[in-house]
Short mmCIF file of C-alpha atoms in Angstrom, two decimals:
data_model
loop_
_atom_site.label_atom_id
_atom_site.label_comp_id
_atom_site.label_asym_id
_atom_site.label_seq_id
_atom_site.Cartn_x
_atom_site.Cartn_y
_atom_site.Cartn_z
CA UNK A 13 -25.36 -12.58 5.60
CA UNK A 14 -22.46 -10.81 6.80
CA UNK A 15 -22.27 -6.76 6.47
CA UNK A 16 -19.59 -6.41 4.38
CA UNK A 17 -19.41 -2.26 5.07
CA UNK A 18 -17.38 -2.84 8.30
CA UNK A 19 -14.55 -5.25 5.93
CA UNK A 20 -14.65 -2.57 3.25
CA UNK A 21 -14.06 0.27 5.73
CA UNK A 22 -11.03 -2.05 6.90
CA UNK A 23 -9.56 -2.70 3.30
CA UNK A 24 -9.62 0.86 3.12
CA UNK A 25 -7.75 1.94 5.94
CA UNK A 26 -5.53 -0.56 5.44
CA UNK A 27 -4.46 0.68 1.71
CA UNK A 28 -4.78 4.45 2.62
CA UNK A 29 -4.74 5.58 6.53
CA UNK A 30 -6.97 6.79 8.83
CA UNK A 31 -9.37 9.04 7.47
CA UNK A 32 -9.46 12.79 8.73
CA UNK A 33 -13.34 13.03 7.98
CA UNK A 34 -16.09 11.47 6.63
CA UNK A 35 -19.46 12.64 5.75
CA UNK A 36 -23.25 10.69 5.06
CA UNK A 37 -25.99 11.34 2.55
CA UNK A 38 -28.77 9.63 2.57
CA UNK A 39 -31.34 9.43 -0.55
CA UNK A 40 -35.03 9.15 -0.42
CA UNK A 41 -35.24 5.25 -0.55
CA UNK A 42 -31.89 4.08 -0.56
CA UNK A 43 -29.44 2.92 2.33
CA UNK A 44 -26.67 6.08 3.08
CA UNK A 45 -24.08 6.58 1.39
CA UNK A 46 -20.38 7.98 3.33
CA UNK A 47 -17.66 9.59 1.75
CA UNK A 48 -14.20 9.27 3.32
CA UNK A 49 -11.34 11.58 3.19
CA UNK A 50 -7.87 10.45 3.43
CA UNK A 51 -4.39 12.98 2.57
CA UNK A 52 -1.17 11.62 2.21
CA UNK A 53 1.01 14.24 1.41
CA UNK A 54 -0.34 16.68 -1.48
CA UNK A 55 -2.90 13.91 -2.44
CA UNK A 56 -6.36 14.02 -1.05
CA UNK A 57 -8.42 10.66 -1.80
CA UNK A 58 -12.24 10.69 -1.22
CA UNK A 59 -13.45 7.13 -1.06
CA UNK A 60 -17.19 6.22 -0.81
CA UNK A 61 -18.82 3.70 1.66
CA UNK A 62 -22.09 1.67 0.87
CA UNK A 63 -22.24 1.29 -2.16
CA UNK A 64 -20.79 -2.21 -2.02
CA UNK A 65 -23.56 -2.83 0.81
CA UNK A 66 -25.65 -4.65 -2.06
CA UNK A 67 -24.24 -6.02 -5.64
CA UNK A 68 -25.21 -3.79 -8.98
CA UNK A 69 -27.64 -6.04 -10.89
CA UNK A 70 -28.32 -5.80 -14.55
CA UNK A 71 -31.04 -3.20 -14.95
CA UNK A 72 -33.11 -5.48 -17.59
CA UNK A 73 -33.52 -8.50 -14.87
CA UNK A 74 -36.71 -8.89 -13.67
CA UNK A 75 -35.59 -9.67 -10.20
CA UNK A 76 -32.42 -8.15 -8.62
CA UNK A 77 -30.53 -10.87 -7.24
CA UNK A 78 -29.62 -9.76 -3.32
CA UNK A 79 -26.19 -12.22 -3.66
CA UNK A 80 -24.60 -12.23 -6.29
CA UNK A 81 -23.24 -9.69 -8.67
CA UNK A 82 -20.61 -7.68 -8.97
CA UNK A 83 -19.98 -4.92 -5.77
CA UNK A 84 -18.08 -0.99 -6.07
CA UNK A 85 -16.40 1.14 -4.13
CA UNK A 86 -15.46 4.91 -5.42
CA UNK A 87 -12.39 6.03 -5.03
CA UNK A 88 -11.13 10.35 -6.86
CA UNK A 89 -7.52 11.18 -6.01
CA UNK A 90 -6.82 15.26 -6.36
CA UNK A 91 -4.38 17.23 -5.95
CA UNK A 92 -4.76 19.26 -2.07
CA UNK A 93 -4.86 22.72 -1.94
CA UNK A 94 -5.64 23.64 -5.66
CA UNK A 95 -9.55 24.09 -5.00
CA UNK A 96 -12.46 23.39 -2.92
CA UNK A 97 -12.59 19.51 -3.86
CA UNK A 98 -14.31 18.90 -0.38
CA UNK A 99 -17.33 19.74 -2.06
CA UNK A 100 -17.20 16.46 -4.32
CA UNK A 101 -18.67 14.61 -1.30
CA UNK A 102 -22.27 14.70 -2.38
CA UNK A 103 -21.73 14.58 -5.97
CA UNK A 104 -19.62 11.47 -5.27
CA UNK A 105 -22.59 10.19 -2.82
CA UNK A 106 -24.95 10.61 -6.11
CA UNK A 107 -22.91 8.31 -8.13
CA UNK A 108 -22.04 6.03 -5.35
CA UNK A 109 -26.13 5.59 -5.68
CA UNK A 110 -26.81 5.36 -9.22
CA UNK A 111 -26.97 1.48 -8.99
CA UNK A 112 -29.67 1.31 -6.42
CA UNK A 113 -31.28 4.45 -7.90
CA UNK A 114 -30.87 3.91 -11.78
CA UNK A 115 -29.78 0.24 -11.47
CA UNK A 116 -27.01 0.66 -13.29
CA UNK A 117 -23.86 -1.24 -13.05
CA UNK A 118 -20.73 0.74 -12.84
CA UNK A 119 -17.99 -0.98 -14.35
CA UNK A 120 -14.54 0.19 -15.95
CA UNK A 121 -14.92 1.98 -18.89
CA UNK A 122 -18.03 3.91 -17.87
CA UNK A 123 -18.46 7.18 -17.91
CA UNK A 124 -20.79 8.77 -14.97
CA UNK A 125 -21.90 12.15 -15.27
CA UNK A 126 -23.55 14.61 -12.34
CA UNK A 127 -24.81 17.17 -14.78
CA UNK A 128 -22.98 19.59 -12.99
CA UNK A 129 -19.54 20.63 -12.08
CA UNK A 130 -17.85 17.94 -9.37
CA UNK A 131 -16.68 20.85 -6.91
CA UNK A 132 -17.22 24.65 -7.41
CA UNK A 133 -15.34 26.25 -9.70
CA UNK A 134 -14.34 22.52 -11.41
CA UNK A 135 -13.93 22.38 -14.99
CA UNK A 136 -15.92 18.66 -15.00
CA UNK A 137 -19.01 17.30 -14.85
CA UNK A 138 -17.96 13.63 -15.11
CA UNK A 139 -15.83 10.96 -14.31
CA UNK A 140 -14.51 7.99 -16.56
CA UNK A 141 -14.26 4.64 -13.98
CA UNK A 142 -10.88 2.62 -14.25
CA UNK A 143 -9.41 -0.56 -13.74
CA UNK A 144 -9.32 -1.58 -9.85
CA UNK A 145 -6.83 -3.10 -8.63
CA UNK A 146 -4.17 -0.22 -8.03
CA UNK A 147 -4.39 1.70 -5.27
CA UNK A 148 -6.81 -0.33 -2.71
CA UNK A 149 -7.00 -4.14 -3.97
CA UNK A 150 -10.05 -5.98 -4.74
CA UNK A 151 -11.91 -7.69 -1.19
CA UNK A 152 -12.40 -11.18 -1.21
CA UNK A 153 -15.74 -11.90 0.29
CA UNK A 154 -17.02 -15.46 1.35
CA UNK A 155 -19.14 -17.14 -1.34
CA UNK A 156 -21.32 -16.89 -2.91
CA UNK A 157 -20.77 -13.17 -3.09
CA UNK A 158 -18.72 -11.36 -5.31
CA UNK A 159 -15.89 -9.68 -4.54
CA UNK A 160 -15.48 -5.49 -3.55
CA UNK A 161 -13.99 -3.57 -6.42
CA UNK A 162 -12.76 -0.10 -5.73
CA UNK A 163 -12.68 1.90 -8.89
CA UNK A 164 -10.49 4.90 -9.59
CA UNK A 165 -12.65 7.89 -10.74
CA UNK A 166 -11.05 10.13 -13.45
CA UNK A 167 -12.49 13.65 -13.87
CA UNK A 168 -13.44 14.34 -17.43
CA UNK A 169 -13.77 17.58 -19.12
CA UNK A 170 -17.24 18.02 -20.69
CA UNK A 171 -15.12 17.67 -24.30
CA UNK A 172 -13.03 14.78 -22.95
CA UNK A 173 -16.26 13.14 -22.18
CA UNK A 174 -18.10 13.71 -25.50
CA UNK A 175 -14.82 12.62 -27.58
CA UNK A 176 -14.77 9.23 -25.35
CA UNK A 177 -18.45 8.62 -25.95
CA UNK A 178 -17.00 8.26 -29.67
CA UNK A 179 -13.85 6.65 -29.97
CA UNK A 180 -13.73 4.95 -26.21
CA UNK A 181 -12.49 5.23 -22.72
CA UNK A 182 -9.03 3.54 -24.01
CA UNK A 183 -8.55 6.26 -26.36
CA UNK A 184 -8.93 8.80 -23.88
CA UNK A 185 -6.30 7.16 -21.85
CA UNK A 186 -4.04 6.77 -24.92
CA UNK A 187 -4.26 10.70 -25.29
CA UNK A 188 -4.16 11.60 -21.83
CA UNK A 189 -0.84 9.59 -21.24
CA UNK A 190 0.74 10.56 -24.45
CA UNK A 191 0.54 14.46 -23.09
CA UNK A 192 1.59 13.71 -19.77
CA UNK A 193 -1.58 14.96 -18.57
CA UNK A 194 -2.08 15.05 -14.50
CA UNK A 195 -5.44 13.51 -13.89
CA UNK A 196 -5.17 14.60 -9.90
CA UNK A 197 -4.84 17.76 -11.35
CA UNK A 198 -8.10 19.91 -10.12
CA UNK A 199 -7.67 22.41 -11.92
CA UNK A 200 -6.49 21.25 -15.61
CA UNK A 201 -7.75 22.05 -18.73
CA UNK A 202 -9.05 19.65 -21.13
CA UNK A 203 -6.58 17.25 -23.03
CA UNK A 204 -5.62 18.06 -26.79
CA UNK A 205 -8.11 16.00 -28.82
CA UNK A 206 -7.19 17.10 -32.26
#
């Protein structure tokens, strides 16, 4: 079986640069996790790396299936300069792991939460995933495995995230474009959800 890290890391370069640092975390009984950081202009993208080394499995199979399945990237866009988002690296390494930790899948529509803020100072806690497709397109792999998705990350306030858990990540959108509301904003305040 072909590593598929070394395409991934390709696909992204391709679709945003050269990086201009990277960093590794490695959890007790996982495989390491890198983070990426690419600017372009006033945007800073962090991107994660291994996570797509195996596919997500459904947490109530017995057996995870080491094929097939669906495989993630990470990708948060922020605005640079506005605070000390370098510091979302190991948060972002924590939910880059939650399928081989939790064995979770991570799919759009999710909402993934590191119980504390995503960079000092940051008014969130969570992120809602997104459609792919966007900014870095999906990588074809040979089959039988499943192609590499990389998901947009959307920082939620800790009230943006309890008013999705009730009327859905669509919603959220809804009311998030309707105000005009910059999600690469570090620094924003939560959405009105009145």
């Amino acid at each position: 079986m072909a590593d598929v890290l070394p395409l991934v890391e390709a696909r992204l370069r391709t679709a945003l640069g050269e990086p201009g640092a990277r960093a590794a975390v490695t959890f007790l009984g996982t495989d390491r996790v890198e983070v990426l950081r690419f600017q372009e202009g006033d945007v800073v993208r962090y991107a994660t790396l291994g996570m797509s080394a195996h596919p997500m499995s459904d947490p109530t199979a017995v057996v995870a299936d080491p094929v097939k399945g669906p495989r993630a990237e990470l990708v948060l866009s922020v605005r640079a300069g506005l605070a000390d988002t370098d510091k979302v690296l190991r948060p972002l390494a924590v939910l880059a792991a939650s399928p081989q930790v939790e064995g979770v899948v991570v799919a759009p529509g999710a909402s993934l939460d590191v119980g504390e803020p995503l960079w000092p100072g940051a008014p969130f806690t969570s992120v809602l995933v997104a459609e792919p497709g966007g900014l870095v397109e999906d990588l074809d792999l040979d089959a039988p495995l499943d192609p590499v998705s990389f998901l947009p990350l959307l920082p939620m306030t800790p009230n943006e995230a309890a008013w999705k858990r009730v009327h859905g990540a669509q919603a959220l959108q809804e009311r998030w474009l309707t105000h005009g509301t910059d999600l690469r904003d570090p620094t924003r305040t939560s959405v009105p959800l009145t």
